Coordinates of C-alpha atoms in Angstrom, one line a residue:
X7 CA -8.0 -6.2 13.3
X8 CA -8.7 -2.5 13.8
X9 CA -9.6 -0.2 11.0
X10 CA -6.7 2.2 10.7
X11 CA -8.0 5.7 9.9
X12 CA -5.3 8.3 9.6
X13 CA -4.8 12.0 9.0
X14 CA -5.1 11.8 5.3
X15 CA -7.4 8.8 5.3
X16 CA -10.5 9.7 3.3
X17 CA -12.2 6.4 3.0
X18 CA -13.9 5.7 -0.3
X19 CA -17.6 6.3 -0.6
X20 CA -20.2 5.1 -3.0
X21 CA -19.2 7.8 -5.5
X22 CA -16.2 5.7 -6.7
X23 CA -15.4 6.9 -10.2
X24 CA -15.9 4.1 -12.7
X25 CA -15.6 5.7 -16.1
X26 CA -14.1 5.4 -19.5
X27 CA -11.0 7.2 -20.6
X28 CA -13.1 9.6 -22.7
X29 CA -15.2 10.6 -19.8
X30 CA -12.1 10.7 -17.5
X31 CA -10.5 13.4 -19.7
X32 CA -13.5 15.6 -19.0
X33 CA -13.7 15.1 -15.3
X34 CA -10.6 15.5 -13.2
X35 CA -10.1 12.9 -10.4
X36 CA -10.2 13.9 -6.8
X37 CA -6.8 13.4 -5.2
X38 CA -7.7 11.3 -2.2
X39 CA -5.1 9.9 0.2
X40 CA -6.4 6.7 2.0
X41 CA -4.1 4.9 4.2
X42 CA -5.5 1.6 5.4
X43 CA -8.4 -0.8 5.5
X44 CA -9.8 -3.5 7.7
X45 CA -10.4 -7.2 7.3
X46 CA -12.9 -10.0 8.1
X47 CA -13.7 -13.4 6.8
X48 CA -15.3 -14.4 3.5
X49 CA -15.2 -17.3 1.0
X50 CA -14.3 -16.6 -2.6
X51 CA -15.6 -19.2 -5.1
X52 CA -12.7 -20.0 -7.4
X53 CA -13.2 -19.6 -11.1
X54 CA -12.8 -22.9 -12.9
X55 CA -13.2 -21.8 -16.5
X56 CA -10.7 -23.0 -19.0
X57 CA -8.4 -20.5 -20.6
X58 CA -10.4 -20.5 -23.8
X59 CA -13.7 -20.1 -21.9
X60 CA -12.3 -17.2 -19.9
X61 CA -11.0 -15.4 -23.0
X62 CA -14.3 -15.9 -24.7
X63 CA -16.2 -14.6 -21.7
X64 CA -13.9 -11.6 -21.5
X65 CA -14.4 -10.8 -25.2
X66 CA -18.2 -11.0 -24.7
X67 CA -18.0 -8.7 -21.7
X68 CA -15.8 -6.3 -23.6
X69 CA -18.2 -6.3 -26.5
X70 CA -21.1 -5.5 -24.1
X71 CA -19.1 -2.7 -22.6
X72 CA -18.3 -1.2 -26.0
X73 CA -22.0 -1.2 -26.8
X74 CA -22.8 0.6 -23.6
X75 CA -20.0 3.0 -24.1
X76 CA -19.3 3.7 -27.8
X77 CA -15.8 5.1 -27.8
X78 CA -12.5 3.8 -28.8
X79 CA -10.8 1.3 -26.5
X80 CA -7.1 1.7 -25.7
X81 CA -5.3 -1.1 -27.5
X82 CA -3.4 -3.6 -25.5
X83 CA 0.4 -3.6 -26.2
X84 CA 0.4 -7.4 -26.1
X85 CA 3.0 -7.5 -23.4
X86 CA 2.8 -10.4 -20.9
X87 CA 3.5 -10.2 -17.2
X88 CA 7.0 -11.4 -16.5
X89 CA 6.0 -14.1 -14.0
X90 CA 7.9 -17.2 -15.0
X91 CA 11.2 -15.4 -15.4
X92 CA 12.8 -18.4 -17.2
X93 CA 12.3 -20.7 -14.2
X94 CA 10.6 -24.1 -14.4
X95 CA 6.9 -24.0 -15.3
X96 CA 4.9 -22.6 -12.5
X97 CA 2.2 -24.8 -10.9
X98 CA -1.5 -24.0 -11.3
X99 CA -2.2 -20.9 -9.2
X100 CA -3.6 -21.4 -5.7
X101 CA -3.3 -19.0 -2.9
X102 CA -4.9 -18.5 0.6
X103 CA -4.2 -14.9 1.7
X104 CA -3.1 -14.3 5.2
X105 CA -5.7 -12.5 7.3
X106 CA -8.7 -13.8 5.3
X107 CA -9.8 -17.0 6.9
X108 CA -11.6 -19.3 4.5
X109 CA -10.6 -17.4 1.4
X110 CA -8.8 -19.3 -1.4
X111 CA -8.1 -18.2 -4.9
X112 CA -7.6 -21.2 -7.2
X113 CA -7.1 -21.4 -10.9
X114 CA -6.8 -24.5 -13.2
X115 CA -3.6 -23.1 -14.8
X116 CA -0.5 -21.1 -13.9
X117 CA -0.8 -17.3 -13.9
X118 CA 0.8 -15.6 -16.8
X119 CA -0.6 -12.1 -16.6
X120 CA -1.4 -10.0 -13.5
X121 CA -2.9 -6.6 -12.8
X122 CA -2.1 -4.8 -9.5
X123 CA -2.5 -1.6 -7.6
X124 CA 0.7 0.5 -7.7
X125 CA 1.8 -0.5 -4.2
X126 CA 1.3 -4.2 -4.9
X127 CA 3.1 -3.8 -8.2
X128 CA 6.1 -2.4 -6.3
X129 CA 5.9 -5.2 -3.7
X130 CA 6.0 -7.9 -6.4
X131 CA 8.5 -6.2 -8.7
X132 CA 11.4 -7.1 -6.4
X133 CA 10.6 -10.7 -7.2
X134 CA 10.9 -10.0 -11.0
X135 CA 7.2 -9.8 -11.5
X136 CA 5.9 -7.2 -13.9
X137 CA 2.1 -6.6 -14.3
X138 CA 0.3 -5.9 -17.6
X139 CA -1.9 -3.3 -15.9
X140 CA -1.7 -1.1 -12.8
X141 CA -4.1 1.3 -11.0
X142 CA -4.8 3.1 -7.8
X143 CA -2.8 5.3 -5.4
X144 CA 0.9 5.8 -5.3
X145 CA 1.7 6.6 -8.9
X146 CA 3.0 10.1 -8.4
X147 CA 4.0 9.9 -4.7
X148 CA 7.4 9.7 -3.1
X149 CA 8.4 7.3 -1.6
X150 CA 5.2 5.6 -2.7
X151 CA 6.3 5.7 -6.3
X152 CA 8.5 2.6 -6.0
X153 CA 7.2 1.0 -9.2
X154 CA 8.2 2.1 -12.7
X155 CA 5.1 1.8 -14.8
X156 CA 6.8 2.7 -18.1
X157 CA 5.6 0.2 -20.6
X158 CA 2.7 -1.0 -18.4
X159 CA -0.9 -0.1 -19.1
X160 CA -2.2 2.3 -16.4
X161 CA -5.9 1.5 -16.2
X162 CA -6.7 3.9 -13.4
X163 CA -5.2 6.5 -11.0
X164 CA -6.4 7.3 -7.5
X165 CA -10.0 6.1 -7.3
X166 CA -10.6 5.9 -11.0
X167 CA -10.8 2.6 -13.0
X168 CA -11.0 2.2 -16.7
X169 CA -12.9 -1.1 -16.9
X170 CA -12.5 -1.4 -20.7
X171 CA -8.7 -1.1 -20.5
X172 CA -8.6 -3.6 -17.7
X173 CA -10.6 -6.1 -19.8
X174 CA -8.3 -5.5 -22.8
X175 CA -5.3 -6.3 -20.6
X176 CA -6.8 -9.7 -19.8
X177 CA -5.0 -10.4 -16.5
X178 CA -5.4 -13.8 -14.9
X179 CA -5.4 -12.3 -11.4
X180 CA -5.6 -8.8 -9.9
X181 CA -3.4 -8.2 -6.7
X182 CA -4.3 -5.3 -4.5
X183 CA -5.0 -4.0 -1.0
X184 CA -8.1 -6.0 0.0
X185 CA -11.4 -4.9 1.5
X186 CA -13.0 -6.5 4.6
X187 CA -14.2 -9.5 2.7
X188 CA -11.1 -9.9 0.6
X189 CA -13.1 -9.9 -2.7
X190 CA -12.1 -6.5 -4.0
X191 CA -9.9 -3.4 -3.6
X192 CA -10.4 -1.7 -0.3
X193 CA -11.6 1.5 -1.9
X194 CA -14.0 0.1 -4.4
X195 CA -17.7 0.1 -3.7
X196 CA -19.8 -3.1 -4.0
X197 CA -20.9 -2.4 -7.6
X198 CA -17.3 -2.0 -8.9
X199 CA -16.1 -5.0 -6.9
X200 CA -18.8 -7.2 -8.6
X201 CA -18.0 -5.8 -12.0
X202 CA -14.3 -6.4 -11.7
X203 CA -15.0 -9.9 -10.4
X204 CA -16.6 -10.7 -13.7
X205 CA -13.3 -10.0 -15.4
X206 CA -10.6 -11.3 -13.1
X207 CA -9.9 -13.3 -9.9
X208 CA -9.0 -10.9 -7.1
X209 CA -6.1 -11.6 -4.8
X210 CA -6.2 -9.5 -1.6
X211 CA -3.3 -8.1 0.4
X212 CA -4.3 -7.5 4.0
X213 CA -3.6 -4.0 5.2
X214 CA -2.8 -2.6 8.7
X215 CA -0.1 -5.0 9.5
X216 CA 3.6 -4.6 10.4
X217 CA 6.1 -4.3 7.5
X218 CA 7.3 -7.9 8.2
X219 CA 3.8 -9.2 7.7
X220 CA 3.3 -7.2 4.6
X221 CA 6.6 -8.4 3.1
X222 CA 5.5 -12.0 4.0
X223 CA 2.3 -11.5 2.0
X224 CA 4.0 -10.4 -1.1
X225 CA 6.6 -13.2 -0.8
X226 CA 3.7 -15.7 -0.5
X227 CA 2.1 -14.4 -3.6
X228 CA 5.4 -14.6 -5.4
X229 CA 5.8 -18.2 -4.4
X230 CA 2.3 -19.0 -5.7
X231 CA 3.4 -17.5 -9.0
X232 CA 6.4 -19.9 -9.1
X233 CA 9.1 -17.4 -8.0
X234 CA 12.1 -18.2 -5.8
X235 CA 11.8 -16.0 -2.7
X236 CA 14.7 -17.4 -0.7
X237 CA 17.9 -17.1 -2.7
X238 CA 19.7 -14.8 -5.1
X239 CA 19.1 -11.0 -5.3
X240 CA 15.9 -11.0 -3.3
X241 CA 17.7 -12.7 -0.4
X242 CA 20.3 -10.0 -0.5
X243 CA 17.6 -7.3 -0.4
X244 CA 15.9 -9.0 2.5
X245 CA 19.2 -9.2 4.4
X246 CA 19.9 -5.5 3.8
X247 CA 16.5 -4.7 5.4
X248 CA 17.2 -6.9 8.4
X249 CA 20.7 -5.4 8.7
X250 CA 19.1 -1.9 8.8
X251 CA 16.7 -3.0 11.5
X252 CA 19.6 -4.4 13.5
X253 CA 21.3 -1.0 13.2
X254 CA 18.2 0.7 14.7
X255 CA 18.3 -1.8 17.5
X256 CA 21.9 -1.1 18.2
X257 CA 21.3 2.7 18.3
X258 CA 18.3 2.5 20.5
X259 CA 20.1 0.3 22.9
X260 CA 22.7 3.0 23.3
X261 CA 20.1 5.7 23.7
X262 CA 17.3 4.0 25.6
X263 CA 16.1 7.3 27.1
X264 CA 15.4 9.0 23.8
X265 CA 11.7 9.7 23.1
X266 CA 10.3 9.8 19.6
X267 CA 7.0 11.2 18.3
X268 CA 5.5 10.0 15.0
X269 CA 3.5 12.9 13.7
X270 CA 1.6 14.0 10.6
X271 CA 1.2 17.7 10.5
X272 CA -1.4 19.8 8.7
X273 CA -2.6 23.4 8.8
X274 CA -5.7 22.7 11.0
X275 CA -5.2 19.3 12.8
X276 CA -2.3 17.0 13.6
X277 CA -2.2 13.3 14.0
X278 CA 0.2 11.0 15.9
X279 CA 0.5 7.3 16.1
X280 CA 1.9 4.7 18.5
X281 CA 0.1 1.6 17.3
X282 CA 0.2 1.5 13.5
X283 CA 2.0 -1.4 11.8
X284 CA 5.1 0.7 11.2
X285 CA 4.9 2.0 14.8
X286 CA 4.8 -1.5 16.1
X287 CA 8.0 -2.4 14.2
X288 CA 9.8 0.7 15.5
X289 CA 8.7 -0.1 19.1
X290 CA 9.9 -3.7 18.7
X291 CA 13.2 -2.4 17.6
X292 CA 13.6 -0.2 20.7
X293 CA 12.2 3.2 19.9
X294 CA 10.4 4.8 22.8
X295 CA 7.3 6.3 21.1
X296 CA 5.4 9.0 22.9
X297 CA 2.2 10.9 22.3
X298 CA -1.5 10.5 23.1
X299 CA -3.3 7.2 22.9
X300 CA -5.5 6.5 19.9
X301 CA -9.1 5.4 20.0
X302 CA -10.1 1.8 19.9
X303 CA -11.1 1.9 16.2
X304 CA -8.0 3.8 14.9
X305 CA -4.3 3.8 15.1
X306 CA -4.2 7.6 15.0
X307 CA -4.8 10.2 17.6
X308 CA -5.9 13.8 16.8
X309 CA -3.9 16.6 18.4
X310 CA -4.8 20.2 17.9
X311 CA -2.0 22.8 17.5
X312 CA -3.1 24.2 20.9
X313 CA -2.3 20.8 22.5
X314 CA 0.8 19.9 20.5
X315 CA 3.2 21.2 23.2
X316 CA 1.6 18.8 25.7
X317 CA 3.5 15.9 24.0
X318 CA 7.2 16.9 23.8
X319 CA 9.7 14.5 22.3
X320 CA 13.5 14.4 21.8
X321 CA 13.0 13.4 18.2
X322 CA 10.1 14.1 15.9
X323 CA 9.5 12.0 12.7
X324 CA 7.5 14.1 10.3
X325 CA 5.2 12.1 8.0
X326 CA 5.9 12.6 4.3
X327 CA 2.3 13.7 3.7
X328 CA 2.6 16.6 6.2
X329 CA 1.8 19.9 4.7
X330 CA 1.4 23.6 5.5
X331 CA 3.0 23.4 9.0
X332 CA 6.6 24.7 8.8
X333 CA 5.7 28.3 9.6
X334 CA 3.3 27.5 12.5
X335 CA 4.8 29.1 15.6
X336 CA 3.8 26.1 17.7
X337 CA 5.7 23.8 15.5
X338 CA 8.7 26.1 15.5
X339 CA 8.6 26.1 19.4
X340 CA 8.7 22.3 19.8
X341 CA 12.0 21.1 21.4
X342 CA 12.9 18.7 18.7
X343 CA 12.3 21.3 16.0
X344 CA 14.5 23.9 17.8
X345 CA 17.2 21.3 18.2
X346 CA 17.0 20.1 14.6
X347 CA 16.3 16.5 15.7
X348 CA 13.9 15.6 12.9
X349 CA 13.5 12.6 10.7
X350 CA 10.8 11.3 8.4
X351 CA 8.4 8.4 8.2
X352 CA 5.5 7.2 6.1
X353 CA 2.9 4.5 6.7
X354 CA 2.2 4.4 3.0
X355 CA 5.7 3.5 2.0
X356 CA 5.6 0.8 -0.7
X357 CA 6.7 -2.6 0.8
X358 CA 10.0 -3.0 -0.9
X359 CA 13.1 -4.2 0.9
X360 CA 15.3 -1.5 -0.8
X361 CA 12.9 1.3 0.2
X362 CA 12.6 0.3 3.8
X363 CA 16.4 -0.4 4.2
X364 CA 17.2 3.0 2.9
X365 CA 14.7 4.8 5.1
X366 CA 15.8 2.8 8.2
X367 CA 19.4 3.8 7.5
X368 CA 18.4 7.4 7.4
X369 CA 16.5 7.0 10.7
X370 CA 19.5 5.4 12.4
X371 CA 21.6 8.4 11.5
X372 CA 19.0 10.7 13.0
X373 CA 18.7 8.7 16.2
X374 CA 22.4 8.3 16.6
X375 CA 23.0 12.0 16.3
X376 CA 20.2 13.0 18.7
X377 CA 20.4 13.7 22.4
X378 CA 17.9 13.9 25.2
X379 CA 16.5 17.4 25.4
X380 CA 13.1 16.9 27.0
X381 CA 12.9 16.8 30.8
X382 CA 11.5 13.4 31.7

């Protein structure tokens, strides 16, 4: 699996902010915008503590933390994750994440409380699963903001993490985009990964895959939590997504000569992609993606403004993170821009069937209304 480094990918470094809320109020967080991670194999040793032992351990850890950092902890609201949803009692939690060979997370009881990064919270919410705590990127982004965190404890934003608040929330598992080993969040450093591991079992979600594969991972986690992933409302949502993809296939079959460029524009440097997970899905559904080839270790290619006109396309999909580009004369001169044949895309879109179905519907309209304007 290649590491996907993109235009706004600023991979985490060892200066990950691991601070209390009191300290956080004094030091603003940097607004980083990472986009992917990479994966390899590791073995996670499952925790086999009883519930009583785990709660006792967490209370001891929390006491230690309060001694080290003498400030008030945020009180837990006592709300439990909505995991069981009135169904039959869930089995003891066991899960082997896709893409992490040899990794198994196994508990001696069902999971009742989960924590998650914002994107994973969105991916699980469509199965009726509500976490007790959320953190990470995606809180204030659109369309990334697909999870309503009202009433849920926010224990960190961007690369910050409030360890005391996480401990108070007492989750049984933490679901988030995984690092290479699958033992922590992809943007935590080793120190933070080990500290969080003392509090909660980490359940990784493998990044850099197609939307189908990402949806499959969240469905598998939901099943491990005892949720029905095949019938009812979620089945209707999944069908709407598949119907939207079928519409794309129908449109591209009619317009097989149409060329499309996936671009992320910025003031100084532009990035294009033909091989990211979302690009793979679009290619599979018939889009003729154009642009420069990326390097072996990335799904992105850098294109300066001086070279942008070397890659004309009938349609340009502008990344939602693009900024400071609209007035650039090179951008204004591009054939697709002059013709108004523009759409959007975002490789950071939360993996919800509703969100993807809506976006694909918009894309189908753009493609259906476009014509070939670039000399082939």
